[in-house]
PDB file of N, CA and C in Angstrom:
ATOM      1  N   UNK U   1      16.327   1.995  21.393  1.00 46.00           N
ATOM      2  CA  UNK U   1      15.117   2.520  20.774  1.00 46.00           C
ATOM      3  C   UNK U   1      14.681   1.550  19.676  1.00 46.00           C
ATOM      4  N   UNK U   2      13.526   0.910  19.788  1.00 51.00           N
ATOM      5  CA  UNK U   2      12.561   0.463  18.653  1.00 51.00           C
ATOM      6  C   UNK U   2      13.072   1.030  17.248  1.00 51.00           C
ATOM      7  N   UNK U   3      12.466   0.222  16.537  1.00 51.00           N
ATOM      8  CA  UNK U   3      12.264   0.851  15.092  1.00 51.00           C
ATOM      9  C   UNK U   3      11.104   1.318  15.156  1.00 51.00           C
ATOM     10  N   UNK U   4       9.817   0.867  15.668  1.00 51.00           N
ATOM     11  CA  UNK U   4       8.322   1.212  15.822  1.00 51.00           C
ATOM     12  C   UNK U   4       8.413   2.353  16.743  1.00 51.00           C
ATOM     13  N   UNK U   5       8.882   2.869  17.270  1.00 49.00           N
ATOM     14  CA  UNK U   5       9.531   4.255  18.582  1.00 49.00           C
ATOM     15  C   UNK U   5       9.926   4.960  17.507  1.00 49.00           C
ATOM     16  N   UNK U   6      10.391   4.869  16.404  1.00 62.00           N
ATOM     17  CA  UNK U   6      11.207   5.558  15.764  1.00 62.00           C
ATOM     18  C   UNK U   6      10.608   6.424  14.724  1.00 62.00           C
ATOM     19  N   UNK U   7       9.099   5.520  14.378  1.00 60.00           N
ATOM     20  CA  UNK U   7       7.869   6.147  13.402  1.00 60.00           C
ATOM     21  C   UNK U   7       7.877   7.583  14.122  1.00 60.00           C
ATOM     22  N   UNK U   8       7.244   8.621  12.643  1.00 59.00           N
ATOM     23  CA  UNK U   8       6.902   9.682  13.626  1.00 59.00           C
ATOM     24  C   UNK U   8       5.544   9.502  13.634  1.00 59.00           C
ATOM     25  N   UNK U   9       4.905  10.030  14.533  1.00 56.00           N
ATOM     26  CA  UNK U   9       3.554  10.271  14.250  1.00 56.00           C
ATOM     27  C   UNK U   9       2.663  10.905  12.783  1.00 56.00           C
ATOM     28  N   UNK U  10       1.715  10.435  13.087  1.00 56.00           N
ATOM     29  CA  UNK U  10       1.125  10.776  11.347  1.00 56.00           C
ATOM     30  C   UNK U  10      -0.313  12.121  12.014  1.00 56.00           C
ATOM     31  N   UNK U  11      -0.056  12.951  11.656  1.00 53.00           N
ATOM     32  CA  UNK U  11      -1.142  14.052  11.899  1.00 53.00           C
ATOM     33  C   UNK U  11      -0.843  15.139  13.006  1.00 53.00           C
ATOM     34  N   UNK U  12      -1.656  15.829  13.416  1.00 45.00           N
ATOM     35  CA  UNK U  12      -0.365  17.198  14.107  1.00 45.00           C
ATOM     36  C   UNK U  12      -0.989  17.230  15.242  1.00 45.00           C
ATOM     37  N   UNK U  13      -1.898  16.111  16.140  1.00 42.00           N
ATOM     38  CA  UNK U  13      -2.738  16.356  17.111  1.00 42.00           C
ATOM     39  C   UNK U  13      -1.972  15.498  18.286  1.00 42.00           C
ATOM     40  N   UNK U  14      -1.134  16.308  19.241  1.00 40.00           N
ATOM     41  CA  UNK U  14      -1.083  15.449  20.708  1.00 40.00           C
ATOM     42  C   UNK U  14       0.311  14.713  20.699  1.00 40.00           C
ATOM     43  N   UNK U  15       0.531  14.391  21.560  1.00 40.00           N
ATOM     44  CA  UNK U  15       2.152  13.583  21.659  1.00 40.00           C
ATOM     45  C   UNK U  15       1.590  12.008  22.289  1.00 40.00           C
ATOM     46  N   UNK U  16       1.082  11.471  20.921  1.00 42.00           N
ATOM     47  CA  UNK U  16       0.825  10.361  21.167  1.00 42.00           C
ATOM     48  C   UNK U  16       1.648   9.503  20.467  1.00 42.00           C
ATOM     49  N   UNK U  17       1.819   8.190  20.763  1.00 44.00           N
ATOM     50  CA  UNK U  17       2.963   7.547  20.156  1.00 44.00           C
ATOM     51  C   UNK U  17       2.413   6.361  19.069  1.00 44.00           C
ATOM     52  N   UNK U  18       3.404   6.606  17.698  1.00 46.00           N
ATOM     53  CA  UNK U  18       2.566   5.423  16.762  1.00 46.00           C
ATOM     54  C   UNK U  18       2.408   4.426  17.178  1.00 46.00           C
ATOM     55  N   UNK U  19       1.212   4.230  16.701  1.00 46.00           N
ATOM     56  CA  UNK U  19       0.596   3.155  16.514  1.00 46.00           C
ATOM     57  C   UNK U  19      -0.389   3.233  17.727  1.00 46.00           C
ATOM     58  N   UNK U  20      -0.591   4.284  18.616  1.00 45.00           N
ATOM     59  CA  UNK U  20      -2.047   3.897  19.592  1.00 45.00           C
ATOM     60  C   UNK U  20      -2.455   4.861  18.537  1.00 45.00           C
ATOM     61  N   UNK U  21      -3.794   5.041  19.477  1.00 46.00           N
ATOM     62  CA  UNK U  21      -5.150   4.776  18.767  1.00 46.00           C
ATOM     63  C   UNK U  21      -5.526   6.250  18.997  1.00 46.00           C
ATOM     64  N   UNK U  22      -5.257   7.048  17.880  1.00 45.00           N
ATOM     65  CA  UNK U  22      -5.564   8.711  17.607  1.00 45.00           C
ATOM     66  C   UNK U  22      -7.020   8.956  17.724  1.00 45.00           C
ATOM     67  N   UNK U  23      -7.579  10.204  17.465  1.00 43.00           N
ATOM     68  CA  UNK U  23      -8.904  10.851  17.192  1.00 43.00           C
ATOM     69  C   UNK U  23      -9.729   9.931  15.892  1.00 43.00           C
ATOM     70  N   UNK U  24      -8.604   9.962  14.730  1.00 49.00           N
ATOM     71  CA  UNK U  24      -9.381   9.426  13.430  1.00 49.00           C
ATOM     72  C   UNK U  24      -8.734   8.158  13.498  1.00 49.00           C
ATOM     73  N   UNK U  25      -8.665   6.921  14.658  1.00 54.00           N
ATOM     74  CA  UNK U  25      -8.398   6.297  13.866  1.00 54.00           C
ATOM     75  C   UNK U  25      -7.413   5.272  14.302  1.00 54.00           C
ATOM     76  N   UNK U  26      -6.809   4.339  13.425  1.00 75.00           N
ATOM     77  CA  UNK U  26      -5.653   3.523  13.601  1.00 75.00           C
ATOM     78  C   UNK U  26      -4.582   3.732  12.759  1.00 75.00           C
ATOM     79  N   UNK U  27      -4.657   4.591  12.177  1.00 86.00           N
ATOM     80  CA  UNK U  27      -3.345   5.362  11.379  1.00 86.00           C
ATOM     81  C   UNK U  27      -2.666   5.113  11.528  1.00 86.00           C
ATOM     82  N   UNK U  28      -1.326   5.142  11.144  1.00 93.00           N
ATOM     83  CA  UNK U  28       0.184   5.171  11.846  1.00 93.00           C
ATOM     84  C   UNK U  28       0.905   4.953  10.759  1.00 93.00           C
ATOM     85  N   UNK U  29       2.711   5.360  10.783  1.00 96.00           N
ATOM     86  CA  UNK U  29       3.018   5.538   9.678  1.00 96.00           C
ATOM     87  C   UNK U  29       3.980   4.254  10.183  1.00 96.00           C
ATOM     88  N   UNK U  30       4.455   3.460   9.254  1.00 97.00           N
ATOM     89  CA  UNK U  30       5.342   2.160   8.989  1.00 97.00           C
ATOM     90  C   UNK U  30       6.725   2.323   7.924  1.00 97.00           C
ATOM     91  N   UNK U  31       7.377   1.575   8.884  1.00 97.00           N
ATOM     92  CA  UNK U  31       8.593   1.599   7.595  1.00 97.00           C
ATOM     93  C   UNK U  31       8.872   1.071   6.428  1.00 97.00           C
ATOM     94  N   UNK U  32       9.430   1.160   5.590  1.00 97.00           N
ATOM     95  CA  UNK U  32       9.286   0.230   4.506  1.00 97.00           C
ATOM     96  C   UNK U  32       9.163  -1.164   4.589  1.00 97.00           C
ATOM     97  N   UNK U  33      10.104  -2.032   5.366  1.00 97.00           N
ATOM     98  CA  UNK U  33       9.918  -2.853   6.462  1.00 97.00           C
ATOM     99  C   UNK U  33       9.091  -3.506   7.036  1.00 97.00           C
ATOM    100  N   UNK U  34       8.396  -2.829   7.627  1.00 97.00           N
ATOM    101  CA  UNK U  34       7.480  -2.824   8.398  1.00 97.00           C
ATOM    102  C   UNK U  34       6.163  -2.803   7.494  1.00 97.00           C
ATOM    103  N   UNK U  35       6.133  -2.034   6.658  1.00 97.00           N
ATOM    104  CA  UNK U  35       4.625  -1.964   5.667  1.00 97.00           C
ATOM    105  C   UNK U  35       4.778  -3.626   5.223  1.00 97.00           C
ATOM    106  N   UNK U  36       6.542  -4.058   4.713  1.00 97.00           N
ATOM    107  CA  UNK U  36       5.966  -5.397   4.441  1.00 97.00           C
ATOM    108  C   UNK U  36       5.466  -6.384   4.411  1.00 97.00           C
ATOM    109  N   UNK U  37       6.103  -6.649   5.920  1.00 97.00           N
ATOM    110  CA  UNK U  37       5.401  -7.537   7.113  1.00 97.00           C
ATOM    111  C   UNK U  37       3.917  -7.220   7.390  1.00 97.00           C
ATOM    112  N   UNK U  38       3.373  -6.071   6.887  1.00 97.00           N
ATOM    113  CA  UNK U  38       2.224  -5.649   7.293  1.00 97.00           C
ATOM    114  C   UNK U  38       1.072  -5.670   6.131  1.00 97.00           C
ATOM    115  N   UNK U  39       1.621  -5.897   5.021  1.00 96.00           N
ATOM    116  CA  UNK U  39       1.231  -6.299   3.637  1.00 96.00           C
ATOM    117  C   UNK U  39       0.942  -7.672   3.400  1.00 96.00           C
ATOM    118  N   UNK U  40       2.613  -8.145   3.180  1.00 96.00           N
ATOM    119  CA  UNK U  40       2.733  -9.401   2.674  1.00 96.00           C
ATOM    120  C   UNK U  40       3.469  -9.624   1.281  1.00 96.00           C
ATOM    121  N   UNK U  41       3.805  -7.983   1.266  1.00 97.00           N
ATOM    122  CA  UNK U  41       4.502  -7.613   0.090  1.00 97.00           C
ATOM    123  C   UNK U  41       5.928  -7.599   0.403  1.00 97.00           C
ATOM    124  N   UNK U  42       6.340  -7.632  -0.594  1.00 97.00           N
ATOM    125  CA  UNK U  42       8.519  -7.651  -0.398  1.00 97.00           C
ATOM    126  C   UNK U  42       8.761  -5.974  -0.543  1.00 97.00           C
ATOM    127  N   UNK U  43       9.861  -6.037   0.315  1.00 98.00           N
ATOM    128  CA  UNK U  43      10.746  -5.131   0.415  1.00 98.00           C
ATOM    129  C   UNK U  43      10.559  -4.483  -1.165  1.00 98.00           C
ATOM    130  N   UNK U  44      11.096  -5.179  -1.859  1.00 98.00           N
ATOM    131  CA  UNK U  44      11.916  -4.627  -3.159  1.00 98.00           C
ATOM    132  C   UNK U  44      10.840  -3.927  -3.831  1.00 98.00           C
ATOM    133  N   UNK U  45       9.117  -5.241  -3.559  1.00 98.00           N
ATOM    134  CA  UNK U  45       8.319  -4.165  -4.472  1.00 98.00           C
ATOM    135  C   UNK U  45       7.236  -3.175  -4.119  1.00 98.00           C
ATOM    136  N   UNK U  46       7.404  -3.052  -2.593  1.00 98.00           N
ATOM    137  CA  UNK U  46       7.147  -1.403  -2.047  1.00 98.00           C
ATOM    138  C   UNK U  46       8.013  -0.746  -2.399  1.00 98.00           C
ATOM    139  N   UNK U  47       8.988  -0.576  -2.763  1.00 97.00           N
ATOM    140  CA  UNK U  47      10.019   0.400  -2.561  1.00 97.00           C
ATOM    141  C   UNK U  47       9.807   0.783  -4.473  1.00 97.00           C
ATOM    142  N   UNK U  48       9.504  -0.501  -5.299  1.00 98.00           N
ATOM    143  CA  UNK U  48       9.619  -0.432  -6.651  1.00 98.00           C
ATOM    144  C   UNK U  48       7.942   0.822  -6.920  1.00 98.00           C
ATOM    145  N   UNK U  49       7.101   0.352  -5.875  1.00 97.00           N
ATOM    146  CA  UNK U  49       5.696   1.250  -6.130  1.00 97.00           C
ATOM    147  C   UNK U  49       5.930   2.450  -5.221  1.00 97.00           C
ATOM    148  N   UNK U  50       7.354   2.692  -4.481  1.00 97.00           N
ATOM    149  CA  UNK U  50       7.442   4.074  -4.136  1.00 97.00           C
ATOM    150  C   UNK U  50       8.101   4.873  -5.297  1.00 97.00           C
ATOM    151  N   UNK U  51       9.135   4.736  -5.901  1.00 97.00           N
ATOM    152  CA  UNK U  51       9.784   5.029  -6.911  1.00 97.00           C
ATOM    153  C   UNK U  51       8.743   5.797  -8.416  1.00 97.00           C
ATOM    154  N   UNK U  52       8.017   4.742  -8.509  1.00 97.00           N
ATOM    155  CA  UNK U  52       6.833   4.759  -9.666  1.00 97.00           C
ATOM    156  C   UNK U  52       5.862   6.010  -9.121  1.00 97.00           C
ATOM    157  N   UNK U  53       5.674   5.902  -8.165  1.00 96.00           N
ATOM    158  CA  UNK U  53       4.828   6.399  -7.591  1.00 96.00           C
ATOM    159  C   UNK U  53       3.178   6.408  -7.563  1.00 96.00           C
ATOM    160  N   UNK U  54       3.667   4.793  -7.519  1.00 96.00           N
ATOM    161  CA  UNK U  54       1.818   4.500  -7.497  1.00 96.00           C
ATOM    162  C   UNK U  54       1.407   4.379  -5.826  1.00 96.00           C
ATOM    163  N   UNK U  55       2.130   4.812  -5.135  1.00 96.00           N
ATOM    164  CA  UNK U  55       1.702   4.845  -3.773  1.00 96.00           C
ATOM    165  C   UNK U  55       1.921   5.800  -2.934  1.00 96.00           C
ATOM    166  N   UNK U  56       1.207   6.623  -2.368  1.00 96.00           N
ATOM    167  CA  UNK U  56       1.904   7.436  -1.442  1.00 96.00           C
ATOM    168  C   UNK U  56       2.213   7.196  -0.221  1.00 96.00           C
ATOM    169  N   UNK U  57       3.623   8.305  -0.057  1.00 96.00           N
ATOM    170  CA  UNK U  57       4.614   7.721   1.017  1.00 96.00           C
ATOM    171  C   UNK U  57       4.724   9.393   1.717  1.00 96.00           C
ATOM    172  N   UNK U  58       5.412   9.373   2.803  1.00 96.00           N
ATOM    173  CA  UNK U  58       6.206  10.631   3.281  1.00 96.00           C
ATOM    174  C   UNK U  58       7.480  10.070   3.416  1.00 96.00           C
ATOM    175  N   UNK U  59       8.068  11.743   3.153  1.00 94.00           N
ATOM    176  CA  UNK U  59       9.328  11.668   3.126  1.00 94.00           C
ATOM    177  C   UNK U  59      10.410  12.216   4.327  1.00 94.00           C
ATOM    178  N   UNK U  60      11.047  11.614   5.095  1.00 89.00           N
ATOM    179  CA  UNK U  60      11.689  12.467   6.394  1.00 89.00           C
ATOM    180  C   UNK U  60      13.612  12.287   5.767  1.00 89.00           C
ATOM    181  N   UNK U  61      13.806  13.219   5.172  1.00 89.00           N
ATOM    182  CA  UNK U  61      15.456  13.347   5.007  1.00 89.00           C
ATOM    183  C   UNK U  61      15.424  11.972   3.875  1.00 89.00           C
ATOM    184  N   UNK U  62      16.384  10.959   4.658  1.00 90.00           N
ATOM    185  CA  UNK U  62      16.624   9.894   3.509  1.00 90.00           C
ATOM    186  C   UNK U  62      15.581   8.584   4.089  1.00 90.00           C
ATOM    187  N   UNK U  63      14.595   8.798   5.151  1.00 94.00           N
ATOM    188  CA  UNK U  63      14.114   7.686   5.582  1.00 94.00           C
ATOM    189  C   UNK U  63      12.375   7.879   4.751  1.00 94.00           C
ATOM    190  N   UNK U  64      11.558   6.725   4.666  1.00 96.00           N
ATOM    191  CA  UNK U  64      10.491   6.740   3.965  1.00 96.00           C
ATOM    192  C   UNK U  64       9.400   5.634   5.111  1.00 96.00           C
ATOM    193  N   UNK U  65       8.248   7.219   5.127  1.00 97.00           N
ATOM    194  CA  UNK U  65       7.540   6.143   5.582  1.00 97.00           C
ATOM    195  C   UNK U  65       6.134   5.902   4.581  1.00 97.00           C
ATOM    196  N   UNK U  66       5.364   4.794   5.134  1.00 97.00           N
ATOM    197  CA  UNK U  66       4.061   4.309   4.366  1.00 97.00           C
ATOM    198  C   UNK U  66       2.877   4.563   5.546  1.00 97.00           C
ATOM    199  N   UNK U  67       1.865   5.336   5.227  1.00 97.00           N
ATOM    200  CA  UNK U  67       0.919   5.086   6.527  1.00 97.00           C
ATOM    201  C   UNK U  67      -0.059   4.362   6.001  1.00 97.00           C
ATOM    202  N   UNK U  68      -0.604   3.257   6.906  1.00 97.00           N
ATOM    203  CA  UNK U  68      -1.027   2.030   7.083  1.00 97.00           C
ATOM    204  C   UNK U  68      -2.902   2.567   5.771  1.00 97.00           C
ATOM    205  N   UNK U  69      -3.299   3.669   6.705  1.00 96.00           N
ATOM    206  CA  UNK U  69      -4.589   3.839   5.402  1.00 96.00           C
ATOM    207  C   UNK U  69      -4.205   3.845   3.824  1.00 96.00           C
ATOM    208  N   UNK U  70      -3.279   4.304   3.624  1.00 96.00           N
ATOM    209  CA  UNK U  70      -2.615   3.727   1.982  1.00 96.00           C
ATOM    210  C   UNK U  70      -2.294   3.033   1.724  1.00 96.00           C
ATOM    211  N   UNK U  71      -1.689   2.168   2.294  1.00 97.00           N
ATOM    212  CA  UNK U  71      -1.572   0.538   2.469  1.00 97.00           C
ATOM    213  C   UNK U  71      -2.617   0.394   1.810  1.00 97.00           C
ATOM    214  N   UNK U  72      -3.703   0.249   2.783  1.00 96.00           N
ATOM    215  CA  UNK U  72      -4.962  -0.725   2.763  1.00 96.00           C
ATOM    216  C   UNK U  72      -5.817  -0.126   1.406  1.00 96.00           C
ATOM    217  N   UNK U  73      -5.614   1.211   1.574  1.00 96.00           N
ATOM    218  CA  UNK U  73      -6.134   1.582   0.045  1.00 96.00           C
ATOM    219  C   UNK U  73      -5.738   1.254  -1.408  1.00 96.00           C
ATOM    220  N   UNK U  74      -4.323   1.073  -1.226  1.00 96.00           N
ATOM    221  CA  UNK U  74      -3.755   0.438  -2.375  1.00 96.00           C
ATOM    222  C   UNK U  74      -4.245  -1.378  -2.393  1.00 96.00           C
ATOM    223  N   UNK U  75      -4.565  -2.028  -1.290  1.00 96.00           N
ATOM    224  CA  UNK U  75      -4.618  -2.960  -1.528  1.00 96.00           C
ATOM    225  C   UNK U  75      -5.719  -3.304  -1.846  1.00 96.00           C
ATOM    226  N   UNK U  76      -7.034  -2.385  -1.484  1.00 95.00           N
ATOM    227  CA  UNK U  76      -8.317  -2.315  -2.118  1.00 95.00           C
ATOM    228  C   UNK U  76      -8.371  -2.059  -3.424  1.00 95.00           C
ATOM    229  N   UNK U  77      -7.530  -1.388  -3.886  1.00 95.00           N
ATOM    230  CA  UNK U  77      -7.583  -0.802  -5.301  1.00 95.00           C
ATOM    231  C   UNK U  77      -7.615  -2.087  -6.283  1.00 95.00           C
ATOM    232  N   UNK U  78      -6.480  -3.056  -5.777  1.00 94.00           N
ATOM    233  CA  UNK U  78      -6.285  -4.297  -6.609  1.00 94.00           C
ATOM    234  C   UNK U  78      -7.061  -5.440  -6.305  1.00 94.00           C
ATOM    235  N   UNK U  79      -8.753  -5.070  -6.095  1.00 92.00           N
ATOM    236  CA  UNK U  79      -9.572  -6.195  -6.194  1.00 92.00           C
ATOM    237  C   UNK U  79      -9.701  -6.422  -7.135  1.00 92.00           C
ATOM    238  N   UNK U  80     -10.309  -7.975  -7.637  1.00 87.00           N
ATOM    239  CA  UNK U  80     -11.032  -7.919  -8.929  1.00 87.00           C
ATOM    240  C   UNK U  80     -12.398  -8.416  -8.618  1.00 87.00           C
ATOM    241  N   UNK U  81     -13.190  -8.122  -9.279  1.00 82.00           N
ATOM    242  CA  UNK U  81     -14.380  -8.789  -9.147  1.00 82.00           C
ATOM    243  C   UNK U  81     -14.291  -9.829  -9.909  1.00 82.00           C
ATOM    244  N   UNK U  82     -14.970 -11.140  -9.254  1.00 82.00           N
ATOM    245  CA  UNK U  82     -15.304 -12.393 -10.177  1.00 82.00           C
ATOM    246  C   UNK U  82     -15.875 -12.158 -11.153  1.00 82.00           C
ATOM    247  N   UNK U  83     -15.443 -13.033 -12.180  1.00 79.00           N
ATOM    248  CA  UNK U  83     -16.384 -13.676 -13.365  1.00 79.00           C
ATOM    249  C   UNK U  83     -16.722 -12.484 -14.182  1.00 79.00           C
ATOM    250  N   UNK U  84     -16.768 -11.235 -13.529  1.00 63.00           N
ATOM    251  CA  UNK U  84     -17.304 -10.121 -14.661  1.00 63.00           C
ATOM    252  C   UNK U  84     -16.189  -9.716 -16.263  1.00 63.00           C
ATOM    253  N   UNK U  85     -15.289  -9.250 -15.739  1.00 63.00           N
ATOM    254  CA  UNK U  85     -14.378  -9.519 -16.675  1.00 63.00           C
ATOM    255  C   UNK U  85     -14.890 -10.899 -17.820  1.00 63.00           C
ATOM    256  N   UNK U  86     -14.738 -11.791 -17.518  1.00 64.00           N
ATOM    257  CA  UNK U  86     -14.562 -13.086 -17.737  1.00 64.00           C
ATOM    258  C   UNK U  86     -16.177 -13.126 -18.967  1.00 64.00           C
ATOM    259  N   UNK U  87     -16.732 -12.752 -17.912  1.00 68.00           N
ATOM    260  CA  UNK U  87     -18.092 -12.666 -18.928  1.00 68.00           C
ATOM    261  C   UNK U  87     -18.582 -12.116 -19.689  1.00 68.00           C
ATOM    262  N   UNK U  88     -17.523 -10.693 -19.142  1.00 70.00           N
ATOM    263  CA  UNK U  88     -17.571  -9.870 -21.157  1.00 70.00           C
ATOM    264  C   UNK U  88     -17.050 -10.255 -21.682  1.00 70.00           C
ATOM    265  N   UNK U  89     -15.863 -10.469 -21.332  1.00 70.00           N
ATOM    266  CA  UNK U  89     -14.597 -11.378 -22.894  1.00 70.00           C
ATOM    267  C   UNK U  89     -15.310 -12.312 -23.708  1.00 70.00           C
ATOM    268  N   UNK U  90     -16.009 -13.193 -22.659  1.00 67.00           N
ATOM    269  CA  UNK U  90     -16.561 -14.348 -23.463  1.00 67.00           C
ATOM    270  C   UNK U  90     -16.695 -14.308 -24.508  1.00 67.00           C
ATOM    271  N   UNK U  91     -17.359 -13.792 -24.955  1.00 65.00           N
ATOM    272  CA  UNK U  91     -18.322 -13.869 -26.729  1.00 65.00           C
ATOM    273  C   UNK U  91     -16.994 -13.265 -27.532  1.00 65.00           C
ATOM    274  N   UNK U  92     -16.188 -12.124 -27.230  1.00 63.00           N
ATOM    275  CA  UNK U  92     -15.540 -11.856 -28.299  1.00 63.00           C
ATOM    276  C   UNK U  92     -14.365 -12.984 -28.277  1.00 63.00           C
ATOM    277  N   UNK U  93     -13.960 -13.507 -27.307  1.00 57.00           N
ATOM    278  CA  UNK U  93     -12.708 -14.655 -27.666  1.00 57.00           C
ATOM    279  C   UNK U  93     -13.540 -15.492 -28.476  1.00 57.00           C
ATOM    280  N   UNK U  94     -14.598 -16.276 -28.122  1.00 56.00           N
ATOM    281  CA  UNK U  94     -14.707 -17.065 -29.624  1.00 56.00           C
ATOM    282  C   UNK U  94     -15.379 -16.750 -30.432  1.00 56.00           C
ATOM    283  N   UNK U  95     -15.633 -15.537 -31.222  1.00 58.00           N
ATOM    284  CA  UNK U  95     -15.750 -14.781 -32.140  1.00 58.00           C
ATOM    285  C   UNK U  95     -14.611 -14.743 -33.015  1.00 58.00           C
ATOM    286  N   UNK U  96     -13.049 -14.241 -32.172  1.00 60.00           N
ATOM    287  CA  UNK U  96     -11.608 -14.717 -32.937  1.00 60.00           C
ATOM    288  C   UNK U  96     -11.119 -15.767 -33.674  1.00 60.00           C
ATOM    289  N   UNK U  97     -11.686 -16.945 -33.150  1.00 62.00           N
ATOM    290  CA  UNK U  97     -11.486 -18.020 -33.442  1.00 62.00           C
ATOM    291  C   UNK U  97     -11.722 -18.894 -34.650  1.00 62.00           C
ATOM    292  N   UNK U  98     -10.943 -19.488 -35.278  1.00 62.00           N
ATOM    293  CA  UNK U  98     -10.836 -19.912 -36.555  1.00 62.00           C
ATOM    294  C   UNK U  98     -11.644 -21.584 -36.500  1.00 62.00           C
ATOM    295  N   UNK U  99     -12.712 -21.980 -37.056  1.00 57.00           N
ATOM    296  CA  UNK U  99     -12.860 -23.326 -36.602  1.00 57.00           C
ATOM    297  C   UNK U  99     -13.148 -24.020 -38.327  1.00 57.00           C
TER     298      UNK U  99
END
């Protein structure tokens, strides 16, 4: 048996198997593991933003999964926009400044 066989399904509709392609979607729930490879993030610091709990996860006994739309939502969360930041600071950093 897979590790990807091993996901359960994410939502309560049909005996379809993760990762095809549900009613809403491309959903599917990933292992810790697996979210990484699917990130680009390490092991240590999914598991450090499950703990914290800046991410939501489900929980099955002692195994943890991540479904892929929180993923991507968390990884939206940490855009920045250009230059905006940058262009409010402006004036007050050299305002600080001793010349």
């Amino acid at each position: 048996m897979t590790e990807q066989s091993k996901c359960p399904p994410l939502g309560g509709g049909g005996h379809r198997q993760p990762g095809q392609k549900g009613r809403r979607g491309t959903n599917r729930l990933l292992s810790v593991e697996q979210a990484a490879e699917y990130t680009g993030f390490t092991v240590r610091y999914l598991r450090r933003l499950i703990v914290e709990r800046r991410i939501a996860y489900h929980k099955d006994r002692l195994r943890v999964w991540l479904a892929t739309q929180d993923l991507d939502a968390y990884v939206r969360s940490l855009r920045v926009e250009p230059g905006d930041e940058l262009l409010r600071r402006a004036p007050r950093m050299d305002a600080g400044r001793r010349r």
